[in-house]
Amino acid sequence: LDVTDLDVTGDISILELGCGTGVASIHLALLLRKRFPSANIVHHVTDINADAIAVAQRTASANNVTLLDHRCDLASDLLPTHGNSIDIILFNPPYVPTPDEEVGADDISASWAGGEHGRIVIDRAMPQIAHLLKYPGGGVGYMIVVDDNYPEKLALSMWERFGMRVEPLVRRKARNE
């Protein structure tokens, strides 16, 4: 994310779905604070795991960042009150292709198990992202996917269903790919 490309006037509203440790959110908050020192940054994080929320809050506190946490599935708690209002959405979903029954487990596998083509959680999140993101009008979302998730089909679906343009920002291969 190149924060110098953002057009900010006033508040900046951020949401990270499934924040885990909160490192991505906290890093973004620190970048934005430095680039836009007079902006009011409202930073929401969600996670279904109470331990993840607690870790994110400890990490935020250590970095003097305030997070508004919501223990919920994806962004369900924000849907009634935050439609078309979030400037930046971050999402590192469980995208690893796994058997469908592994999705939503109550252990650490919930952080990576994505079901067939790694898309079960991604496909559930897309309507929520479309509802919450300030779009059109400057909102931007960042999501990590792999080729097994069929990113081109994901982009086409977002365009056809919600009129949202999706394009790859960075593409790279890990050693095992």
mmCIF file of C-alpha atoms in Angstrom:
data_model
loop_
_atom_site.group_PDB
_atom_site.id
_atom_site.type_symbol
_atom_site.label_atom_id
_atom_site.label_comp_id
_atom_site.label_asym_id
_atom_site.label_seq_id
_atom_site.Cartn_x
_atom_site.Cartn_y
_atom_site.Cartn_z
ATOM 1 C CA LEU A 1 0.000 0.000 0.000
ATOM 2 C CA ASP A 2 1.397 3.346 -1.009
ATOM 3 C CA VAL A 3 -0.325 5.702 1.399
ATOM 4 C CA THR A 4 0.891 8.697 -0.590
ATOM 5 C CA ASP A 5 -1.685 7.775 -3.252
ATOM 6 C CA LEU A 6 -4.622 8.155 -0.878
ATOM 7 C CA ASP A 7 -6.832 11.213 -1.126
ATOM 8 C CA VAL A 8 -7.623 11.963 2.496
ATOM 9 C CA THR A 9 -9.792 14.759 3.790
ATOM 10 C CA GLY A 10 -10.828 14.291 7.416
ATOM 11 C CA ASP A 11 -11.405 10.882 8.921
ATOM 12 C CA ILE A 12 -9.904 7.624 7.698
ATOM 13 C CA SER A 13 -11.949 4.509 8.420
ATOM 14 C CA ILE A 14 -10.131 1.177 8.291
ATOM 15 C CA LEU A 15 -11.319 -2.392 8.762
ATOM 16 C CA GLU A 16 -9.310 -5.584 8.951
ATOM 17 C CA LEU A 17 -11.368 -8.749 8.656
ATOM 18 C CA GLY A 18 -9.924 -11.635 10.675
ATOM 19 C CA CYS A 19 -7.146 -9.560 12.190
ATOM 20 C CA GLY A 20 -5.231 -12.387 13.895
ATOM 21 C CA THR A 21 -2.280 -10.696 15.602
ATOM 22 C CA GLY A 22 -3.241 -7.304 14.171
ATOM 23 C CA VAL A 23 0.203 -6.667 12.707
ATOM 24 C CA ALA A 24 -1.113 -5.596 9.282
ATOM 25 C CA SER A 25 -3.634 -3.197 10.841
ATOM 26 C CA ILE A 26 -1.128 -1.706 13.224
ATOM 27 C CA HIS A 27 1.476 -1.237 10.500
ATOM 28 C CA LEU A 28 -1.105 0.514 8.317
ATOM 29 C CA ALA A 29 -2.235 2.712 11.206
ATOM 30 C CA LEU A 30 1.350 3.794 11.860
ATOM 31 C CA LEU A 31 1.930 4.568 8.168
ATOM 32 C CA LEU A 32 -1.264 6.591 7.945
ATOM 33 C CA ARG A 33 -0.556 8.466 11.179
ATOM 34 C CA LYS A 34 2.831 9.513 9.805
ATOM 35 C CA ARG A 35 1.462 10.508 6.368
ATOM 36 C CA PHE A 36 -1.728 12.213 7.621
ATOM 37 C CA PRO A 37 -0.934 13.504 11.132
ATOM 38 C CA SER A 38 -4.114 15.569 11.444
ATOM 39 C CA ALA A 39 -6.485 12.815 10.267
ATOM 40 C CA ASN A 40 -8.739 11.009 12.715
ATOM 41 C CA ILE A 41 -8.004 7.330 12.046
ATOM 42 C CA VAL A 42 -10.792 4.993 13.123
ATOM 43 C CA HIS A 43 -9.495 1.458 13.005
ATOM 44 C CA HIS A 44 -11.850 -1.517 13.301
ATOM 45 C CA VAL A 45 -10.618 -5.099 13.544
ATOM 46 C CA THR A 46 -12.674 -8.268 13.602
ATOM 47 C CA ASP A 47 -11.898 -11.839 14.467
ATOM 48 C CA ILE A 48 -13.988 -14.793 15.520
ATOM 49 C CA ASN A 49 -11.250 -15.840 17.953
ATOM 50 C CA ALA A 50 -11.138 -14.026 21.309
ATOM 51 C CA ASP A 51 -7.451 -14.891 21.742
ATOM 52 C CA ALA A 52 -6.620 -13.235 18.415
ATOM 53 C CA ILE A 53 -8.454 -10.067 19.468
ATOM 54 C CA ALA A 54 -6.537 -10.026 22.773
ATOM 55 C CA VAL A 55 -3.181 -10.420 20.996
ATOM 56 C CA ALA A 56 -4.070 -7.690 18.486
ATOM 57 C CA GLN A 57 -4.994 -5.334 21.331
ATOM 58 C CA ARG A 58 -1.723 -6.032 23.177
ATOM 59 C CA THR A 59 0.257 -5.423 19.986
ATOM 60 C CA ALA A 60 -1.698 -2.219 19.324
ATOM 61 C CA SER A 61 -1.135 -0.988 22.869
ATOM 62 C CA ALA A 62 2.611 -1.614 22.571
ATOM 63 C CA ASN A 63 2.582 0.574 19.436
ATOM 64 C CA ASN A 64 0.274 3.303 20.810
ATOM 65 C CA VAL A 65 -2.484 2.421 18.318
ATOM 66 C CA THR A 66 -6.170 2.271 19.205
ATOM 67 C CA LEU A 67 -8.204 -0.564 17.706
ATOM 68 C CA LEU A 68 -11.967 -0.905 17.932
ATOM 69 C CA ASP A 69 -12.344 -4.667 18.149
ATOM 70 C CA HIS A 70 -15.363 -6.714 17.189
ATOM 71 C CA ARG A 71 -15.492 -10.408 18.020
ATOM 72 C CA CYS A 72 -17.653 -11.655 15.192
ATOM 73 C CA ASP A 73 -17.741 -13.711 12.020
ATOM 74 C CA LEU A 74 -16.121 -11.659 9.255
ATOM 75 C CA ALA A 75 -17.704 -8.179 9.552
ATOM 76 C CA SER A 76 -21.197 -9.190 10.656
ATOM 77 C CA ASP A 77 -21.287 -6.748 13.602
ATOM 78 C CA LEU A 78 -20.478 -3.777 11.348
ATOM 79 C CA LEU A 79 -22.971 -4.472 8.550
ATOM 80 C CA PRO A 80 -25.984 -2.690 10.106
ATOM 81 C CA THR A 81 -24.108 0.531 10.898
ATOM 82 C CA HIS A 82 -21.147 0.949 8.524
ATOM 83 C CA GLY A 83 -22.490 0.512 4.989
ATOM 84 C CA ASN A 84 -20.478 2.314 2.286
ATOM 85 C CA SER A 85 -18.283 3.960 4.920
ATOM 86 C CA ILE A 86 -14.955 2.102 5.167
ATOM 87 C CA ASP A 87 -12.031 3.708 3.329
ATOM 88 C CA ILE A 88 -9.610 0.766 3.535
ATOM 89 C CA ILE A 89 -10.366 -2.925 4.052
ATOM 90 C CA LEU A 90 -7.623 -5.465 4.734
ATOM 91 C CA PHE A 91 -8.328 -9.178 4.469
ATOM 92 C CA ASN A 92 -5.904 -12.073 4.741
ATOM 93 C CA PRO A 93 -8.507 -14.847 4.563
ATOM 94 C CA PRO A 94 -8.107 -18.549 5.160
ATOM 95 C CA TYR A 95 -7.340 -19.251 1.496
ATOM 96 C CA VAL A 96 -5.551 -22.603 1.494
ATOM 97 C CA PRO A 97 -7.504 -25.255 -0.440
ATOM 98 C CA THR A 98 -8.624 -27.900 2.081
ATOM 99 C CA PRO A 99 -11.537 -30.281 2.530
ATOM 100 C CA ASP A 100 -14.679 -28.216 3.186
ATOM 101 C CA GLU A 101 -15.199 -29.761 6.625
ATOM 102 C CA GLU A 102 -11.972 -28.140 7.871
ATOM 103 C CA VAL A 103 -13.381 -24.624 7.361
ATOM 104 C CA GLY A 104 -14.462 -22.905 10.558
ATOM 105 C CA ALA A 105 -12.771 -25.340 12.924
ATOM 106 C CA ASP A 106 -12.208 -24.116 16.447
ATOM 107 C CA ASP A 107 -8.456 -24.586 16.311
ATOM 108 C CA ILE A 108 -5.579 -22.874 14.506
ATOM 109 C CA SER A 109 -6.544 -24.511 11.183
ATOM 110 C CA ALA A 110 -9.388 -21.976 10.953
ATOM 111 C CA SER A 111 -6.730 -19.399 10.083
ATOM 112 C CA TRP A 112 -5.800 -21.135 6.832
ATOM 113 C CA ALA A 113 -8.452 -23.723 5.906
ATOM 114 C CA GLY A 114 -10.353 -22.303 2.932
ATOM 115 C CA GLY A 115 -12.285 -25.303 1.631
ATOM 116 C CA GLU A 116 -12.586 -26.206 -2.028
ATOM 117 C CA HIS A 117 -10.356 -23.864 -4.064
ATOM 118 C CA GLY A 118 -9.758 -21.954 -0.807
ATOM 119 C CA ARG A 119 -12.856 -19.884 -1.539
ATOM 120 C CA ILE A 120 -15.490 -20.695 1.095
ATOM 121 C CA VAL A 121 -14.628 -17.835 3.458
ATOM 122 C CA ILE A 122 -13.614 -15.513 0.608
ATOM 123 C CA ASP A 123 -16.963 -15.996 -1.140
ATOM 124 C CA ARG A 124 -18.847 -15.334 2.112
ATOM 125 C CA ALA A 125 -16.834 -12.148 2.688
ATOM 126 C CA MET A 126 -17.309 -10.620 -0.766
ATOM 127 C CA PRO A 127 -20.877 -9.302 -0.211
ATOM 128 C CA GLN A 128 -19.830 -7.883 3.169
ATOM 129 C CA ILE A 129 -16.809 -6.139 1.673
ATOM 130 C CA ALA A 130 -18.975 -4.735 -1.125
ATOM 131 C CA HIS A 131 -21.494 -3.452 1.424
ATOM 132 C CA LEU A 132 -18.948 -1.821 3.738
ATOM 133 C CA LEU A 133 -16.358 -0.375 1.359
ATOM 134 C CA LYS A 134 -16.763 3.273 0.394
ATOM 135 C CA TYR A 135 -17.221 2.586 -3.307
ATOM 136 C CA PRO A 136 -17.395 4.309 -5.607
ATOM 137 C CA GLY A 137 -15.739 7.211 -3.964
ATOM 138 C CA GLY A 138 -12.223 6.245 -3.052
ATOM 139 C CA GLY A 139 -12.503 3.128 -0.925
ATOM 140 C CA VAL A 140 -9.917 0.441 -1.506
ATOM 141 C CA GLY A 141 -9.624 -3.160 -0.360
ATOM 142 C CA TYR A 142 -6.571 -5.390 -0.121
ATOM 143 C CA MET A 143 -6.942 -9.156 0.028
ATOM 144 C CA ILE A 144 -4.381 -11.931 -0.183
ATOM 145 C CA VAL A 145 -5.244 -14.773 -2.536
ATOM 146 C CA VAL A 146 -3.339 -17.506 -4.336
ATOM 147 C CA ASP A 147 -3.786 -18.853 -7.854
ATOM 148 C CA ASP A 148 -5.726 -21.833 -6.441
ATOM 149 C CA ASN A 149 -8.443 -19.317 -5.423
ATOM 150 C CA TYR A 150 -9.000 -18.351 -9.087
ATOM 151 C CA PRO A 151 -8.372 -14.609 -8.652
ATOM 152 C CA GLU A 152 -9.586 -13.808 -12.183
ATOM 153 C CA LYS A 153 -12.949 -15.446 -11.449
ATOM 154 C CA LEU A 154 -13.073 -13.593 -8.143
ATOM 155 C CA ALA A 155 -12.494 -10.277 -9.944
ATOM 156 C CA LEU A 156 -15.172 -11.058 -12.527
ATOM 157 C CA SER A 157 -17.635 -11.991 -9.793
ATOM 158 C CA MET A 158 -17.019 -8.735 -7.911
ATOM 159 C CA TRP A 159 -17.595 -6.777 -11.119
ATOM 160 C CA GLU A 160 -20.739 -8.651 -12.151
ATOM 161 C CA ARG A 161 -22.334 -8.786 -8.697
ATOM 162 C CA PHE A 162 -21.292 -5.461 -7.183
ATOM 163 C CA GLY A 163 -19.827 -3.275 -9.945
ATOM 164 C CA MET A 164 -16.474 -3.268 -8.155
ATOM 165 C CA ARG A 165 -13.225 -3.299 -10.077
ATOM 166 C CA VAL A 166 -10.651 -5.781 -8.764
ATOM 167 C CA GLU A 167 -7.095 -6.052 -9.999
ATOM 168 C CA PRO A 168 -3.900 -7.681 -8.763
ATOM 169 C CA LEU A 169 -1.580 -5.338 -6.943
ATOM 170 C CA VAL A 170 1.371 -7.688 -6.546
ATOM 171 C CA ARG A 171 1.925 -11.165 -7.876
ATOM 172 C CA ARG A 172 4.722 -13.408 -6.660
ATOM 173 C CA LYS A 173 5.522 -17.050 -6.050
ATOM 174 C CA ALA A 174 6.729 -18.616 -2.840
ATOM 175 C CA ARG A 175 9.426 -21.270 -2.900
ATOM 176 C CA ASN A 176 6.949 -24.135 -2.784
ATOM 177 C CA GLU A 177 4.777 -22.831 -5.663
#
